[in-house]
Coordinates of N, CA, C and O in Angstrom, one line a residue:
X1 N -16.3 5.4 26.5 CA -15.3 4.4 26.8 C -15.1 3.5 25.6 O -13.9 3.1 25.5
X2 N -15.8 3.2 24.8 CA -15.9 2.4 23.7 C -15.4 2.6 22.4 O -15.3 1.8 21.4
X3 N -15.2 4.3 22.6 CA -15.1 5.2 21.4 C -12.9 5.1 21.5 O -12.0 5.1 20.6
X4 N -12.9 5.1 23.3 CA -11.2 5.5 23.3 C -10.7 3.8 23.4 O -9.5 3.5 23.5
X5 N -11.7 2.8 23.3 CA -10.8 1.4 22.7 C -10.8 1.2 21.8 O -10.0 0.5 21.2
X6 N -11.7 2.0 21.1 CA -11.5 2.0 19.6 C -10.7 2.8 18.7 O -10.6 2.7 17.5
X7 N -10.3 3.7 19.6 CA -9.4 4.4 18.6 C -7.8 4.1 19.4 O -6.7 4.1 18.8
X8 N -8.0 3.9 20.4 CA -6.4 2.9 21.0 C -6.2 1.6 20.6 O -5.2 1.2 21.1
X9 N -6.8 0.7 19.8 CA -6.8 -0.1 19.2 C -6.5 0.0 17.5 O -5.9 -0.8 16.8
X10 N -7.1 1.0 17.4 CA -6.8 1.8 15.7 C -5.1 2.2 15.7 O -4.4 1.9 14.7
X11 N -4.6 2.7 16.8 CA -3.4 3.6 17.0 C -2.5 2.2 16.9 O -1.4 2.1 16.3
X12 N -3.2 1.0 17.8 CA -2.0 0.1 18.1 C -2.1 -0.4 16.6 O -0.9 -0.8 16.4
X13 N -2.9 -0.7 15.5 CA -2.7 -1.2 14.7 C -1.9 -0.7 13.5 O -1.3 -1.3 12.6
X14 N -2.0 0.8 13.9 CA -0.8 1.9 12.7 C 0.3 1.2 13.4 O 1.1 0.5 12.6
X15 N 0.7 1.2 14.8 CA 1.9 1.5 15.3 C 2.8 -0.4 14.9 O 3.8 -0.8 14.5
X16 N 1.7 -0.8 15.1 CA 2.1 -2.1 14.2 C 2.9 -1.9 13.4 O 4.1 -2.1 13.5
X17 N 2.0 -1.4 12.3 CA 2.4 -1.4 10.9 C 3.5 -0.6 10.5 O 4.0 -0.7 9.4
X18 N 3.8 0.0 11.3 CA 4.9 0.9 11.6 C 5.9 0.7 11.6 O 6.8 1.3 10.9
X19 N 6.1 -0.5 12.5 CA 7.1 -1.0 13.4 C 7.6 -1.8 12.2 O 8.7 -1.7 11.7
X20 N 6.2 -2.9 11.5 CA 7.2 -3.7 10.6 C 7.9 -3.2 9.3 O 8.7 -3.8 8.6
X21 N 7.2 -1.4 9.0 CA 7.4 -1.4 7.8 C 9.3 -0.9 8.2 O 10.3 -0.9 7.5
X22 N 9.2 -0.8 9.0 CA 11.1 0.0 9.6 C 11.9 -0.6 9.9 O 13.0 -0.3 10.1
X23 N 11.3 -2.0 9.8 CA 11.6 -3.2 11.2 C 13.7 -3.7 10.1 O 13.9 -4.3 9.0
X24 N 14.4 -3.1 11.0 CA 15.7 -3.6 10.5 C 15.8 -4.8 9.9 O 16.2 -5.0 8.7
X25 N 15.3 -5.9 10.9 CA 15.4 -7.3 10.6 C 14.5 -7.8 9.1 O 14.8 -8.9 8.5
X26 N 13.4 -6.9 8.5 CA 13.2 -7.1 6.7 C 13.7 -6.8 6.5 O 14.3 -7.6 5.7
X27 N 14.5 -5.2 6.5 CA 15.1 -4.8 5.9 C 16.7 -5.7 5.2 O 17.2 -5.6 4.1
X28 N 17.2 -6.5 6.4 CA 18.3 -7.4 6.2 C 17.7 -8.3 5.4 O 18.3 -8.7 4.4
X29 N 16.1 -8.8 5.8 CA 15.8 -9.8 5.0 C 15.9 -10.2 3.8 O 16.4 -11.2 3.2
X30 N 15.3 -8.8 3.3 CA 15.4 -8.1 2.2 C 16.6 -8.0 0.9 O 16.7 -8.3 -0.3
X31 N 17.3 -7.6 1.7 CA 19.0 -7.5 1.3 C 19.5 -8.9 1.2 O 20.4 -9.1 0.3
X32 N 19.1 -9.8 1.8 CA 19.8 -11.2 1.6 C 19.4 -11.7 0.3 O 20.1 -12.2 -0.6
X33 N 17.7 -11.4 0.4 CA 17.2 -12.1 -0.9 C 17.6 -10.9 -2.0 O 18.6 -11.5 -2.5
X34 N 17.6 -10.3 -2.2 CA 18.2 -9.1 -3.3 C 19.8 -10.1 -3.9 O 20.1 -10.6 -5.0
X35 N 20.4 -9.8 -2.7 CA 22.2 -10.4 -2.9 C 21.8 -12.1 -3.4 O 22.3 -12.6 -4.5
X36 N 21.1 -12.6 -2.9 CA 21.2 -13.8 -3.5 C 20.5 -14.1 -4.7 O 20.8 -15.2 -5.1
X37 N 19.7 -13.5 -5.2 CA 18.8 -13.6 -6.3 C 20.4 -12.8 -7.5 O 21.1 -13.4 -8.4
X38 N 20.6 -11.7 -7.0 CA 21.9 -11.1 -7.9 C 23.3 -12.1 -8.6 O 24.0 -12.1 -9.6
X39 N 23.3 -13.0 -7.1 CA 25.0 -13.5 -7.0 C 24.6 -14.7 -7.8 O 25.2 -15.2 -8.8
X40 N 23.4 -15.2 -7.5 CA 23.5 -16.8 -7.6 C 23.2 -16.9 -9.4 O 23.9 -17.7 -10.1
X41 N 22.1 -15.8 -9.8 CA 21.7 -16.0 -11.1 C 21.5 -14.7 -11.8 O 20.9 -14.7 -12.8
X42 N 21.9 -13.9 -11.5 CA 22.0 -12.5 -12.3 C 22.8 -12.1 -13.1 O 22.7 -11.7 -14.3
X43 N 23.7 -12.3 -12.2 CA 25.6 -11.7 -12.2 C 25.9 -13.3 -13.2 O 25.7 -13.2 -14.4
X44 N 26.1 -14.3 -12.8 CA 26.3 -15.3 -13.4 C 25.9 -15.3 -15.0 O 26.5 -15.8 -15.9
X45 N 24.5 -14.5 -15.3 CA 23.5 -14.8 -16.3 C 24.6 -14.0 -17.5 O 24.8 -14.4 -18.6
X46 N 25.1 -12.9 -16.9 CA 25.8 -12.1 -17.9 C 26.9 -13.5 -18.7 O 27.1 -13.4 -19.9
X47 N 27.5 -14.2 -18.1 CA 28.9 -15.1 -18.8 C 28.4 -16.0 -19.2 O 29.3 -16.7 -19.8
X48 N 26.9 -16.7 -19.4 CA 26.2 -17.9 -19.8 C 25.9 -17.5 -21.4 O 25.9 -16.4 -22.0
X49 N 25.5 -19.0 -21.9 CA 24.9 -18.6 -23.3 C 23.7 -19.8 -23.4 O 23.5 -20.8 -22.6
X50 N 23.1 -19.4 -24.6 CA 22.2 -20.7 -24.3 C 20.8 -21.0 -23.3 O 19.8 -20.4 -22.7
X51 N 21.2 -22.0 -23.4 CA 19.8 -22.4 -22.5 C 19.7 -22.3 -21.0 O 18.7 -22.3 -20.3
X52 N 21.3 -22.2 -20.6 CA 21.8 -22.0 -19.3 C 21.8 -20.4 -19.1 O 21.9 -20.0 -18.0
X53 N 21.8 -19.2 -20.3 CA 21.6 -17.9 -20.1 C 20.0 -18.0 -19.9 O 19.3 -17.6 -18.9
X54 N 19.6 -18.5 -20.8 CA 17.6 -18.1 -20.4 C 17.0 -18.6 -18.8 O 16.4 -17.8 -18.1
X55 N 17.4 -20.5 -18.2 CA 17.5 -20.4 -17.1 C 17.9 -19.6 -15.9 O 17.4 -19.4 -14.8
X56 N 19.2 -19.1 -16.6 CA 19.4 -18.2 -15.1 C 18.6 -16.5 -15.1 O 18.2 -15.9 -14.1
X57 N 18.5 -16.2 -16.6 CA 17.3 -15.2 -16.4 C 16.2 -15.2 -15.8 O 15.7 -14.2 -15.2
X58 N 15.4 -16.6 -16.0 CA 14.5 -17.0 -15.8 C 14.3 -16.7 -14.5 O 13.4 -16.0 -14.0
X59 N 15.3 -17.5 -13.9 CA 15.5 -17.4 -12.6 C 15.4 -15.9 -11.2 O 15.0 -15.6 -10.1
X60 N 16.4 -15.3 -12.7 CA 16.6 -14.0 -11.7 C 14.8 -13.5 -11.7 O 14.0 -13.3 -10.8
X61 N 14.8 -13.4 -12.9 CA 13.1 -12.4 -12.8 C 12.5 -13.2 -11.8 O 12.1 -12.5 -10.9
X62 N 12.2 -14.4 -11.7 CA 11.3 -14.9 -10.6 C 11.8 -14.6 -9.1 O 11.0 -14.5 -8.2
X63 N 13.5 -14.4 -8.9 CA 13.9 -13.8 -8.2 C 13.5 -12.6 -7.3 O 13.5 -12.4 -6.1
X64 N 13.4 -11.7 -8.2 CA 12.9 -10.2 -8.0 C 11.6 -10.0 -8.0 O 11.1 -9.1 -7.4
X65 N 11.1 -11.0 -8.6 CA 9.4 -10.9 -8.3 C 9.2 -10.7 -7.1 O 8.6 -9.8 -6.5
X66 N 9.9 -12.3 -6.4 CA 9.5 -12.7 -5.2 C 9.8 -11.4 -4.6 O 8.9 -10.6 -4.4
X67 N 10.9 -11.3 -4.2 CA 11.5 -10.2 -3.3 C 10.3 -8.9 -3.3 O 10.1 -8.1 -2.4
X68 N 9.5 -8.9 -4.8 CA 8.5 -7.6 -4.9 C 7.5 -7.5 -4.1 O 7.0 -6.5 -3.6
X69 N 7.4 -9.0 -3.8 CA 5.7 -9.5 -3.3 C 6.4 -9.6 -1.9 O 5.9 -8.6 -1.5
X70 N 6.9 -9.9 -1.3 CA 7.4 -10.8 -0.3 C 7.5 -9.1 0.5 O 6.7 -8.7 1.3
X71 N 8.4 -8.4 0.2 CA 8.7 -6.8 0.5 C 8.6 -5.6 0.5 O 9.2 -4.5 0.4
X72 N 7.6 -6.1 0.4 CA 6.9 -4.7 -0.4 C 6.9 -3.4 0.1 O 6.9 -2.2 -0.4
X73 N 6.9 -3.8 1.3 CA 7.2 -2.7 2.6 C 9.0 -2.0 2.5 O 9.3 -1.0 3.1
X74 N 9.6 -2.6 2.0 CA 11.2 -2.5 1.9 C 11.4 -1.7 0.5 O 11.6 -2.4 -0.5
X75 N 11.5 -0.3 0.3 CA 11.2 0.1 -0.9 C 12.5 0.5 -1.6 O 12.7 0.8 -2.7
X76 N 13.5 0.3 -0.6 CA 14.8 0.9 -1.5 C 15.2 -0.6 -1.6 O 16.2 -0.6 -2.2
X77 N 14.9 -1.7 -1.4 CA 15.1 -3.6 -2.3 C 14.2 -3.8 -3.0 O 14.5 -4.6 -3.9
X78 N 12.7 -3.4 -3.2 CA 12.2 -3.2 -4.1 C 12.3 -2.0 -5.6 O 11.9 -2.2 -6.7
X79 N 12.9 -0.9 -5.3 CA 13.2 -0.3 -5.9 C 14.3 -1.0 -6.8 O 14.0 -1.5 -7.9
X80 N 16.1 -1.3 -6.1 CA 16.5 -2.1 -6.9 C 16.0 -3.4 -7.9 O 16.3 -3.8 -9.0
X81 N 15.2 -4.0 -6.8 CA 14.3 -5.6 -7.6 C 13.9 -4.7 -9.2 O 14.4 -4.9 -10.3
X82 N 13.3 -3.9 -8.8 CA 12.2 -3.4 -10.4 C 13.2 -3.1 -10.9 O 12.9 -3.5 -12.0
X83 N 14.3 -2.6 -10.9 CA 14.7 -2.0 -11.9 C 16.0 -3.1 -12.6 O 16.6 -2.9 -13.7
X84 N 16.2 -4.2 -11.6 CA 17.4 -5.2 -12.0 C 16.2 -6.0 -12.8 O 16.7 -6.6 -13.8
X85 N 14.9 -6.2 -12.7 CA 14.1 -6.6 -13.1 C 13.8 -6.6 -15.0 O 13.7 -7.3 -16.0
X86 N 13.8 -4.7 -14.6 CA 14.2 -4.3 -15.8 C 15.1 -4.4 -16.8 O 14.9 -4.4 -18.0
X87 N 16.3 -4.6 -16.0 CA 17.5 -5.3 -16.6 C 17.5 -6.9 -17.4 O 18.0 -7.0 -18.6
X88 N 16.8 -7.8 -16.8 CA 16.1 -9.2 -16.9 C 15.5 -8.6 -18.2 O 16.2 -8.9 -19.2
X89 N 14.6 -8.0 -18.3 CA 13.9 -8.1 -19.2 C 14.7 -7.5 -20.5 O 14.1 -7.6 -21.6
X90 N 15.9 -6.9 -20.5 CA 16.3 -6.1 -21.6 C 17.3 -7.2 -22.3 O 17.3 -7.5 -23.5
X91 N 18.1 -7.9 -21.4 CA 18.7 -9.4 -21.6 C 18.0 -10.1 -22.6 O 18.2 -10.6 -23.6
X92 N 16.5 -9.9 -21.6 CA 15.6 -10.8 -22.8 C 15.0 -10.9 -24.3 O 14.5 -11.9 -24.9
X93 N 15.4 -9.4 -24.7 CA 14.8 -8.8 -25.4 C 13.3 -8.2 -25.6 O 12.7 -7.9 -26.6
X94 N 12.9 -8.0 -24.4 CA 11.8 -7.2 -24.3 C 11.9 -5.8 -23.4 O 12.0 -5.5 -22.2
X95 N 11.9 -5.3 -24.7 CA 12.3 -3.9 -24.8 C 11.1 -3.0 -23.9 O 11.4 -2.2 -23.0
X96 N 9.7 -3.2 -24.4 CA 8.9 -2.4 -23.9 C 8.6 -3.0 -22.5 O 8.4 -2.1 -21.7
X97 N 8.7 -4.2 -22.0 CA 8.6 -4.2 -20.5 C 9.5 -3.9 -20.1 O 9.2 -3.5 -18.9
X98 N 10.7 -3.7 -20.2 CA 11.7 -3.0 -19.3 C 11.4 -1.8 -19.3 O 11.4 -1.2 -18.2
X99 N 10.9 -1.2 -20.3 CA 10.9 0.2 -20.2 C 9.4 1.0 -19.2 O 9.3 2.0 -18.6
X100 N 8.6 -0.1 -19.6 CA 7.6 -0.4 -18.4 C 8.1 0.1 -16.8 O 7.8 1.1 -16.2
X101 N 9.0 -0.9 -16.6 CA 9.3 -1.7 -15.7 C 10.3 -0.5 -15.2 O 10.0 0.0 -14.1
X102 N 11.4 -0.1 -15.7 CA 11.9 1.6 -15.2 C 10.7 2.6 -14.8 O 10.6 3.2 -13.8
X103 N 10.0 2.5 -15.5 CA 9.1 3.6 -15.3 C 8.7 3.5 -14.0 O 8.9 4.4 -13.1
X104 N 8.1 2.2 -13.8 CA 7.5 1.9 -12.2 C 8.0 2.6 -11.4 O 7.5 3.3 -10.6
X105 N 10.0 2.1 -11.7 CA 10.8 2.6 -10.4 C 10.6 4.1 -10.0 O 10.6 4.4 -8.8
X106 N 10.4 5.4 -11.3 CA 9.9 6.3 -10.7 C 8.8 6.4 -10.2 O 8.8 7.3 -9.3
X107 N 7.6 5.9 -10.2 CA 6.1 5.9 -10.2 C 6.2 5.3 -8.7 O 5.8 6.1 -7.8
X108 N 6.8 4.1 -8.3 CA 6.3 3.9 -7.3 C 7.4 4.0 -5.5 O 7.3 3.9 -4.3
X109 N 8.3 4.3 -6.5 CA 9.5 4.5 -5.2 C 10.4 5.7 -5.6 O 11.5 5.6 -6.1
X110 N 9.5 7.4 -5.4 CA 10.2 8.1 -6.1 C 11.1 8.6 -5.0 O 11.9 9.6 -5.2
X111 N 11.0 8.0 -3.7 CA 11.7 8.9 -3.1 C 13.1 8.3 -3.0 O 14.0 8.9 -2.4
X112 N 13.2 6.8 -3.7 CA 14.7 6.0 -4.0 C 15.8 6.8 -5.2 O 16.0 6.4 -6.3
X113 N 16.2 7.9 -4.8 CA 16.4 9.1 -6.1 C 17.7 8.1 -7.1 O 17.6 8.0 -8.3
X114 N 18.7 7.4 -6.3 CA 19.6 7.0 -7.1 C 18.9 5.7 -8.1 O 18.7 5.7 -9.3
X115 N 18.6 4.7 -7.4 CA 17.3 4.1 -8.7 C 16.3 4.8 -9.5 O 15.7 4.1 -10.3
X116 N 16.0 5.7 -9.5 CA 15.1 6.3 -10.0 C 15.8 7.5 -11.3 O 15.3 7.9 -12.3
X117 N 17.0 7.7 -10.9 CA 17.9 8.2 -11.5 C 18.3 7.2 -12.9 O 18.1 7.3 -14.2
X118 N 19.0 6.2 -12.0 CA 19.7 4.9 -12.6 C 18.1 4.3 -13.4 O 18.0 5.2 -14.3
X119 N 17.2 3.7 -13.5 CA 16.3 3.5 -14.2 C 15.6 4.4 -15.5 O 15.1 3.9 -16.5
X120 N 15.7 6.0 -15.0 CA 15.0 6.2 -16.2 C 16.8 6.7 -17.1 O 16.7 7.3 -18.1
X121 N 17.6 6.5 -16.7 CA 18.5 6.8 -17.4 C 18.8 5.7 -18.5 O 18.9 5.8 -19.7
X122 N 18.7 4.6 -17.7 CA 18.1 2.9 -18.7 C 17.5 3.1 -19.8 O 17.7 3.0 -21.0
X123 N 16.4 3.6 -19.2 CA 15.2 3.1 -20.3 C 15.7 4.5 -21.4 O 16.1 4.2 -22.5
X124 N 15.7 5.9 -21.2 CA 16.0 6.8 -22.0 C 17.5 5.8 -23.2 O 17.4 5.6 -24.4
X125 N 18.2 5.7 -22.6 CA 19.4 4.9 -23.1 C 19.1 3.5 -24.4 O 19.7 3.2 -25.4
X126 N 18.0 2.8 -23.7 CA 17.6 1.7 -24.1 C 16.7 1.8 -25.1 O 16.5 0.9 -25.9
X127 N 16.0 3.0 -25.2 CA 15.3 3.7 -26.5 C 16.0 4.2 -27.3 O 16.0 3.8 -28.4
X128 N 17.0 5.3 -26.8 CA 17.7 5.6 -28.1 C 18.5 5.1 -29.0 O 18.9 5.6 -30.0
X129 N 18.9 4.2 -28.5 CA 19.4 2.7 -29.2 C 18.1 2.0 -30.1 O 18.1 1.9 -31.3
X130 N 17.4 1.7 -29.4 CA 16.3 0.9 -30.3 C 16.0 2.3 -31.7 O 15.8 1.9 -32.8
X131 N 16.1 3.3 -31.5 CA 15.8 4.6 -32.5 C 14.5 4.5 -32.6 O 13.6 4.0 -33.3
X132 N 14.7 5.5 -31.2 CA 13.0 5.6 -30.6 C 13.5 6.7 -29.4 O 13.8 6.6 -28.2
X133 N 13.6 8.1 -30.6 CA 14.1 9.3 -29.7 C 13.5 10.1 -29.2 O 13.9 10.8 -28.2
X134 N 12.2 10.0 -29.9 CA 11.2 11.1 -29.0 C 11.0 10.4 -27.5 O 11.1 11.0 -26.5
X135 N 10.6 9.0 -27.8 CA 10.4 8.2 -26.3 C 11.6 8.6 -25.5 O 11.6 9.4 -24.6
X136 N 12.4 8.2 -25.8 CA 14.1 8.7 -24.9 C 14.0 9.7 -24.7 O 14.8 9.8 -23.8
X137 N 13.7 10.7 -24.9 CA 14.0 12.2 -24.8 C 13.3 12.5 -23.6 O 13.7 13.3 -22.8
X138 N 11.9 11.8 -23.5 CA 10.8 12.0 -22.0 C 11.8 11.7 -21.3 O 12.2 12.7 -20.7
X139 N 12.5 10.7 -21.1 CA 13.4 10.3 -20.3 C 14.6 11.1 -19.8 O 14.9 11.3 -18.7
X140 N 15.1 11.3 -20.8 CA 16.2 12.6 -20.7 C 15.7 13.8 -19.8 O 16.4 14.3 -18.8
X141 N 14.1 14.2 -20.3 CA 14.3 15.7 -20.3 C 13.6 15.5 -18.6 O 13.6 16.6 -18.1
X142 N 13.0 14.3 -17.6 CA 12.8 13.8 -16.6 C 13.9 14.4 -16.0 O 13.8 15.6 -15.6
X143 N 15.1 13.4 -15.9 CA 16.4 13.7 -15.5 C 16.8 15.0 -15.4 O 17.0 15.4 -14.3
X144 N 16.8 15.8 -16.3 CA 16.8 17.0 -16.1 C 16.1 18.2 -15.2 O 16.7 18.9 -14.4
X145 N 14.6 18.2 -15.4 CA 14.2 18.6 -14.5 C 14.0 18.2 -13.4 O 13.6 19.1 -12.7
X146 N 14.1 16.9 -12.6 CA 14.1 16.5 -11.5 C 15.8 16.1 -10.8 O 16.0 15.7 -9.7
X147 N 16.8 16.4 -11.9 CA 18.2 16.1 -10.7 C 19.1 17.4 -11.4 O 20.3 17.3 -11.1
X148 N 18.9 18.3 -12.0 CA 19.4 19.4 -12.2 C 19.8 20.5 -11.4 O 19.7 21.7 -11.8
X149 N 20.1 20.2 -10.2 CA 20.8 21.4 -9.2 C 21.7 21.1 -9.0 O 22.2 20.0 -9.2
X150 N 22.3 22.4 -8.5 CA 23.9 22.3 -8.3 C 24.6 21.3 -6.8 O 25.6 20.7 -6.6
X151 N 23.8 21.4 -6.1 CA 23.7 20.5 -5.1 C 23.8 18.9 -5.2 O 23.8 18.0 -4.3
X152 N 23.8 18.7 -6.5 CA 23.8 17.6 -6.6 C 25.5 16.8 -6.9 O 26.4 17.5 -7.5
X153 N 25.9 15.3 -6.5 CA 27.1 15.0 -6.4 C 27.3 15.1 -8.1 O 26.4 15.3 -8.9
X154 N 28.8 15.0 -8.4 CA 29.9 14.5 -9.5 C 28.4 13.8 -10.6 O 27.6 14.3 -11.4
X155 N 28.7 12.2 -9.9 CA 28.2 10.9 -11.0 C 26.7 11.9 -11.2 O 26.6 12.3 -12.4
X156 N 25.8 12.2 -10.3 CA 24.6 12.8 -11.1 C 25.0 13.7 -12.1 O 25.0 13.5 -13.4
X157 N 25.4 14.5 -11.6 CA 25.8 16.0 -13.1 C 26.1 15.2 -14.3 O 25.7 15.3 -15.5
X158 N 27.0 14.3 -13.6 CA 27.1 13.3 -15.7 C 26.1 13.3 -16.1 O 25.8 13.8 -17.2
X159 N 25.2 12.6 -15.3 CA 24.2 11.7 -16.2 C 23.3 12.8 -16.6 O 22.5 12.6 -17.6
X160 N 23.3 14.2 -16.0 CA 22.0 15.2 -16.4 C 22.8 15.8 -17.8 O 22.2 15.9 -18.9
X161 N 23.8 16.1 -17.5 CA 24.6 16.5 -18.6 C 24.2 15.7 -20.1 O 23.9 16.2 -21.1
X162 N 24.5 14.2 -19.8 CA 24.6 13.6 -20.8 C 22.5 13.4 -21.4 O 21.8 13.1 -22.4
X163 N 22.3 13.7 -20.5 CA 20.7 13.8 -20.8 C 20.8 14.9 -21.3 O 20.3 14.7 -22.5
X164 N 21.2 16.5 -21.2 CA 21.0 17.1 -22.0 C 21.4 17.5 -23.2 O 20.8 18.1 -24.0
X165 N 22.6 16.9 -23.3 CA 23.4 16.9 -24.8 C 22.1 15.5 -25.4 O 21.9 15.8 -26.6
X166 N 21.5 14.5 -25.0 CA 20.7 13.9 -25.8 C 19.9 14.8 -26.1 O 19.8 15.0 -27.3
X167 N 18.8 15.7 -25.1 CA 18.1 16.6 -26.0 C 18.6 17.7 -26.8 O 18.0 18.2 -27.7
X168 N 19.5 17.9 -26.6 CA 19.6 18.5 -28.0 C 20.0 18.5 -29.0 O 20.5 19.4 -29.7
X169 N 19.9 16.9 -29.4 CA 20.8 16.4 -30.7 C 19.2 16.6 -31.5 O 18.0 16.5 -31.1
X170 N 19.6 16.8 -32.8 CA 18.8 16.8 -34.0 C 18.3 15.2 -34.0 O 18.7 14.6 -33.0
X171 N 17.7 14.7 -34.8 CA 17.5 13.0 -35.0 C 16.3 13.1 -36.1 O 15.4 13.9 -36.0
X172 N 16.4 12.3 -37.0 CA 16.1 12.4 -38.2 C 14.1 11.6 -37.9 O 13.3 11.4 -38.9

């Protein structure tokens, strides 16, 4: 008897956890803090200069933190968070945590395909600019083997496409 409270007590505590990780009402939560961390100081950050551009960066990254920690259970607003995060950090000039910071988005929310897409397309992008092509090219050649079927819409094919014309450019 002791053995079936204890394991109906185990069941109720998954079914818990269940409930909240699905639970619509974070999910909106989620999305409010996302839109407003975006509207208030993200989106704004791009037309600022100065000291009022670093504040509102400042802002957004602590923004998306929060929403990291706070949601963690919410993986397609955490997926966006990390990788707008990423964005924050390229604004900032730090190249290698953004690139970090994309990476995550595949590592920890791989089943978010359109961020995961959109992030390592970032960081591949954001390296071969900096002229750092072998690093970009991991990135490229990612994309490729993980969104390369025919099944896939229009905007992906671009982006695999244009990943593969990066790998095969010569680079000194």
């Amino acid at each position: 008897m002791l053995r079936l409270v204890v394991i109906l007590a185990f069941v109720s505590i998954l079914m818990g956890c269940a409930t909240a990780r699905y639970s619509p009402k974070r999910a909106a939560a989620a999305k409010v803090s996302f839109d407003r961390v975006t509207k208030e100081f993200h989106l704004p950050s791009a037309e600022a200069t100065g000291t009022r551009k670093t504040e509102l960066l400042t802002q957004s990254a602590r923004g998306y933190e929060d929403l990291l920690r706070q949601f963690s259970d919410q993986h397609n607003w955490c997926a966006q968070a990390l990788r707008s995060l990423g964005n924050v950090r390229v604004e900032q000039g730090k190249l290698d945590e953004a690139v970090r910071l994309y990476t995550r988005v595949g590592e920890k929310y791989p089943r978010e395909e359109w961020e995961v897409l959109q992030a390592w397309k970032s960081a591949g992008d954001l390296l071969w600019q900096a002229k750092r092509p072998a690093e970009a090219k991991k990135f490229y050649a990612q994309i490729v083997k993980r969104f390369d079927a025919p099944e896939m819409p229009p905007i992906v094919k671009i982006v695999v496409n244009t990943s593969k014309k990066r790998l095969a450019e010569q680079v000194d």
